[in-house]
GROMACS .gro file of C-alpha atoms in nm:
model
  227
    1UNK     CA    1   9.782   5.161  -8.380
    2UNK     CA    2   9.608   4.859  -8.227
    3UNK     CA    3   9.642   4.549  -8.442
    4UNK     CA    4   9.364   4.292  -8.423
    5UNK     CA    5   9.445   3.924  -8.471
    6UNK     CA    6   9.140   3.765  -8.626
    7UNK     CA    7   9.040   3.414  -8.522
    8UNK     CA    8   8.727   3.222  -8.428
    9UNK     CA    9   8.819   3.259  -8.062
   10UNK     CA   10   8.873   3.635  -8.086
   11UNK     CA   11   8.546   3.678  -8.272
   12UNK     CA   12   8.356   3.460  -8.025
   13UNK     CA   13   8.446   3.687  -7.734
   14UNK     CA   14   8.492   4.013  -7.922
   15UNK     CA   15   8.857   4.059  -7.829
   16UNK     CA   16   9.148   4.199  -8.029
   17UNK     CA   17   9.408   3.939  -7.924
   18UNK     CA   18   9.320   3.566  -7.912
   19UNK     CA   19   9.493   3.512  -7.581
   20UNK     CA   20   9.355   3.392  -7.246
   21UNK     CA   21   9.492   3.370  -6.896
   22UNK     CA   22   9.523   3.016  -6.763
   23UNK     CA   23   9.286   2.983  -6.464
   24UNK     CA   24   9.551   2.883  -6.211
   25UNK     CA   25   9.416   2.887  -5.857
   26UNK     CA   26   9.596   3.128  -5.623
   27UNK     CA   27   9.831   3.235  -5.905
   28UNK     CA   28   9.601   3.395  -6.163
   29UNK     CA   29   9.496   3.690  -5.952
   30UNK     CA   30   9.208   3.932  -6.021
   31UNK     CA   31   9.470   4.196  -6.104
   32UNK     CA   32   9.633   3.969  -6.365
   33UNK     CA   33   9.296   3.890  -6.521
   34UNK     CA   34   9.212   4.261  -6.541
   35UNK     CA   35   9.551   4.336  -6.699
   36UNK     CA   36   9.501   4.068  -6.962
   37UNK     CA   37   9.162   4.207  -7.054
   38UNK     CA   38   9.293   4.562  -7.074
   39UNK     CA   39   9.567   4.433  -7.306
   40UNK     CA   40   9.311   4.295  -7.550
   41UNK     CA   41   9.277   3.935  -7.433
   42UNK     CA   42   9.037   3.755  -7.202
   43UNK     CA   43   9.087   3.657  -6.840
   44UNK     CA   44   8.992   3.343  -6.648
   45UNK     CA   45   9.023   3.323  -6.273
   46UNK     CA   46   9.104   2.993  -6.103
   47UNK     CA   47   8.845   2.886  -5.845
   48UNK     CA   48   9.067   2.638  -5.663
   49UNK     CA   49   8.893   2.527  -5.345
   50UNK     CA   50   8.752   2.867  -5.257
   51UNK     CA   51   8.391   2.881  -5.132
   52UNK     CA   52   8.111   3.049  -5.325
   53UNK     CA   53   8.129   3.393  -5.153
   54UNK     CA   54   8.503   3.415  -5.222
   55UNK     CA   55   8.451   3.331  -5.589
   56UNK     CA   56   8.195   3.609  -5.622
   57UNK     CA   57   8.436   3.850  -5.454
   58UNK     CA   58   8.719   3.750  -5.690
   59UNK     CA   59   8.502   3.827  -5.992
   60UNK     CA   60   8.410   4.166  -5.846
   61UNK     CA   61   8.776   4.242  -5.779
   62UNK     CA   62   8.875   4.156  -6.136
   63UNK     CA   63   8.598   4.375  -6.273
   64UNK     CA   64   8.682   4.678  -6.061
   65UNK     CA   65   8.829   4.947  -6.282
   66UNK     CA   66   8.722   4.783  -6.609
   67UNK     CA   67   8.467   4.926  -6.849
   68UNK     CA   68   8.128   4.746  -6.870
   69UNK     CA   69   8.237   4.582  -7.195
   70UNK     CA   70   8.562   4.467  -7.038
   71UNK     CA   71   8.387   4.345  -6.721
   72UNK     CA   72   8.187   4.103  -6.936
   73UNK     CA   73   8.512   3.928  -7.034
   74UNK     CA   74   8.595   3.796  -6.687
   75UNK     CA   75   8.562   3.417  -6.673
   76UNK     CA   76   8.619   3.140  -6.420
   77UNK     CA   77   8.798   2.804  -6.427
   78UNK     CA   78   8.659   2.517  -6.218
   79UNK     CA   79   8.816   2.178  -6.145
   80UNK     CA   80   8.577   1.886  -6.181
   81UNK     CA   81   8.694   1.672  -5.892
   82UNK     CA   82   8.689   1.971  -5.657
   83UNK     CA   83   8.334   2.051  -5.767
   84UNK     CA   84   8.229   1.689  -5.719
   85UNK     CA   85   8.325   1.712  -5.354
   86UNK     CA   86   8.248   2.068  -5.253
   87UNK     CA   87   7.980   2.216  -5.485
   88UNK     CA   88   7.681   2.168  -5.256
   89UNK     CA   89   7.352   2.334  -5.169
   90UNK     CA   90   7.525   2.503  -4.875
   91UNK     CA   91   7.814   2.614  -5.095
   92UNK     CA   92   7.672   2.652  -5.450
   93UNK     CA   93   7.995   2.742  -5.626
   94UNK     CA   94   7.886   2.686  -5.986
   95UNK     CA   95   7.553   2.870  -5.957
   96UNK     CA   96   7.719   3.156  -5.772
   97UNK     CA   97   7.968   3.205  -6.055
   98UNK     CA   98   7.696   3.170  -6.320
   99UNK     CA   99   7.480   3.429  -6.144
  100UNK     CA  100   7.769   3.675  -6.181
  101UNK     CA  101   7.723   3.647  -6.560
  102UNK     CA  102   8.080   3.553  -6.641
  103UNK     CA  103   8.196   3.524  -7.001
  104UNK     CA  104   8.267   3.154  -6.973
  105UNK     CA  105   8.325   2.858  -6.745
  106UNK     CA  106   8.649   2.666  -6.807
  107UNK     CA  107   8.607   2.304  -6.691
  108UNK     CA  108   8.898   2.067  -6.633
  109UNK     CA  109   9.000   1.742  -6.465
  110UNK     CA  110   8.694   1.543  -6.371
  111UNK     CA  111   8.533   1.209  -6.449
  112UNK     CA  112   8.189   1.360  -6.510
  113UNK     CA  113   8.229   1.712  -6.645
  114UNK     CA  114   7.920   1.661  -6.858
  115UNK     CA  115   7.685   1.721  -6.565
  116UNK     CA  116   7.837   2.066  -6.517
  117UNK     CA  117   7.808   2.141  -6.887
  118UNK     CA  118   7.436   2.062  -6.858
  119UNK     CA  119   7.398   2.294  -6.559
  120UNK     CA  120   7.569   2.577  -6.745
  121UNK     CA  121   7.345   2.528  -7.049
  122UNK     CA  122   7.034   2.519  -6.832
  123UNK     CA  123   7.136   2.839  -6.652
  124UNK     CA  124   7.197   3.015  -6.984
  125UNK     CA  125   6.857   2.907  -7.112
  126UNK     CA  126   6.681   3.013  -6.793
  127UNK     CA  127   6.847   3.354  -6.755
  128UNK     CA  128   6.912   3.450  -7.116
  129UNK     CA  129   7.281   3.514  -7.044
  130UNK     CA  130   7.500   3.301  -7.269
  131UNK     CA  131   7.784   3.156  -7.063
  132UNK     CA  132   8.037   2.987  -7.289
  133UNK     CA  133   8.152   2.637  -7.203
  134UNK     CA  134   8.527   2.577  -7.233
  135UNK     CA  135   8.666   2.229  -7.173
  136UNK     CA  136   9.029   2.146  -7.101
  137UNK     CA  137   9.146   1.822  -7.269
  138UNK     CA  138   9.467   1.623  -7.243
  139UNK     CA  139   9.410   1.345  -7.496
  140UNK     CA  140   9.234   1.296  -7.829
  141UNK     CA  141   8.973   1.078  -7.656
  142UNK     CA  142   8.893   1.363  -7.417
  143UNK     CA  143   8.881   1.603  -7.713
  144UNK     CA  144   8.629   1.389  -7.898
  145UNK     CA  145   8.408   1.367  -7.593
  146UNK     CA  146   8.419   1.742  -7.532
  147UNK     CA  147   8.334   1.819  -7.895
  148UNK     CA  148   8.090   1.544  -7.986
  149UNK     CA  149   7.915   1.467  -7.657
  150UNK     CA  150   7.926   1.791  -7.462
  151UNK     CA  151   7.926   2.031  -7.760
  152UNK     CA  152   8.182   2.259  -7.596
  153UNK     CA  153   8.201   2.616  -7.724
  154UNK     CA  154   8.582   2.609  -7.692
  155UNK     CA  155   8.831   2.328  -7.634
  156UNK     CA  156   9.170   2.381  -7.471
  157UNK     CA  157   9.431   2.127  -7.579
  158UNK     CA  158   9.687   2.112  -7.301
  159UNK     CA  159  10.023   1.971  -7.399
  160UNK     CA  160  10.279   1.786  -7.194
  161UNK     CA  161  10.482   2.102  -7.132
  162UNK     CA  162  10.209   2.244  -6.908
  163UNK     CA  163  10.326   2.328  -6.558
  164UNK     CA  164  10.130   2.239  -6.247
  165UNK     CA  165   9.840   2.006  -6.307
  166UNK     CA  166   9.878   1.822  -6.637
  167UNK     CA  167   9.874   1.470  -6.777
  168UNK     CA  168  10.148   1.224  -6.861
  169UNK     CA  169   9.929   1.114  -7.152
  170UNK     CA  170   9.935   1.449  -7.329
  171UNK     CA  171  10.134   1.495  -7.651
  172UNK     CA  172  10.365   1.797  -7.676
  173UNK     CA  173  10.160   2.112  -7.724
  174UNK     CA  174  10.243   2.180  -8.090
  175UNK     CA  175  10.191   1.817  -8.189
  176UNK     CA  176   9.865   1.806  -7.992
  177UNK     CA  177   9.734   2.109  -8.181
  178UNK     CA  178   9.827   1.949  -8.513
  179UNK     CA  179   9.644   1.631  -8.415
  180UNK     CA  180   9.340   1.806  -8.269
  181UNK     CA  181   9.267   2.085  -8.518
  182UNK     CA  182   9.145   1.861  -8.805
  183UNK     CA  183   8.906   1.680  -8.567
  184UNK     CA  184   8.724   1.990  -8.446
  185UNK     CA  185   8.449   2.172  -8.642
  186UNK     CA  186   8.559   2.512  -8.766
  187UNK     CA  187   8.308   2.691  -8.543
  188UNK     CA  188   8.467   2.552  -8.224
  189UNK     CA  189   8.789   2.736  -8.138
  190UNK     CA  190   9.089   2.530  -8.030
  191UNK     CA  191   9.314   2.693  -7.770
  192UNK     CA  192   9.673   2.580  -7.719
  193UNK     CA  193   9.804   2.552  -7.363
  194UNK     CA  194  10.132   2.434  -7.217
  195UNK     CA  195  10.481   2.582  -7.204
  196UNK     CA  196  10.415   2.879  -7.433
  197UNK     CA  197  10.671   3.147  -7.358
  198UNK     CA  198  10.725   3.367  -7.664
  199UNK     CA  199  10.577   3.505  -7.983
  200UNK     CA  200  10.753   3.252  -8.206
  201UNK     CA  201  10.577   2.966  -8.028
  202UNK     CA  202  10.247   3.152  -8.042
  203UNK     CA  203  10.277   3.208  -8.416
  204UNK     CA  204  10.366   2.843  -8.477
  205UNK     CA  205  10.065   2.723  -8.279
  206UNK     CA  206   9.827   2.958  -8.459
  207UNK     CA  207   9.964   2.841  -8.792
  208UNK     CA  208   9.922   2.477  -8.683
  209UNK     CA  209   9.550   2.530  -8.628
  210UNK     CA  210   9.507   2.689  -8.286
  211UNK     CA  211   9.251   2.967  -8.269
  212UNK     CA  212   9.393   3.110  -7.949
  213UNK     CA  213   9.672   3.085  -7.695
  214UNK     CA  214   9.668   3.024  -7.320
  215UNK     CA  215   9.933   3.196  -7.109
  216UNK     CA  216  10.010   3.114  -6.748
  217UNK     CA  217  10.139   3.321  -6.460
  218UNK     CA  218  10.504   3.268  -6.553
  219UNK     CA  219  10.454   3.428  -6.894
  220UNK     CA  220  10.494   3.801  -6.848
  221UNK     CA  221  10.191   3.957  -7.017
  222UNK     CA  222  10.339   4.305  -7.068
  223UNK     CA  223  10.622   4.157  -7.276
  224UNK     CA  224  10.376   4.059  -7.547
  225UNK     CA  225  10.241   4.416  -7.578
  226UNK     CA  226   9.900   4.285  -7.685
  227UNK     CA  227   9.757   4.630  -7.731
   0.00000   0.00000   0.00000
């Protein structure tokens, strides 16, 4: 019997397990994203520095073999400073991803992410397809900006245990969730990211106020038996 874990995040995306793939460029493959979705979670690809046509192809690859409902759950993660340099009229990475009607855009690491939030909102208004805005934060100051200024649909609090790109200013993941949860309105899900390797950690983070969990490539999805 499939057991559904109820949370704001799960309800927002209509999934049975409040778990998302971390959008790690060149590590979170289309196959991994598809597996996560089939297991009851949601999958975010990592754009890295790939050009617009490659991003469209990655989305198509992740969707291949999924039902129409599952295909709608494929999302994309974009790095702000990469977008600042390479998202151009000749290589319209953000608009290309938005035109594929992804579930959400996960924004991280940039000095002016707000301009991309505005573009996502404008695209949703123009096309009628609601693309959720997820913002990765590493400090309480970043959290407040994402919630109060940009009105993010979801915030990802990334703790100091996060591998790869992180921040020396981040609190440990569990402590970060405890600090962040009371500051965020109840209708905005808080996802916990950083060094999460087992169900005990996941349960502790959910109890501390997280609405969902982010798992990276090193966390073996089948072990969690999400379905």
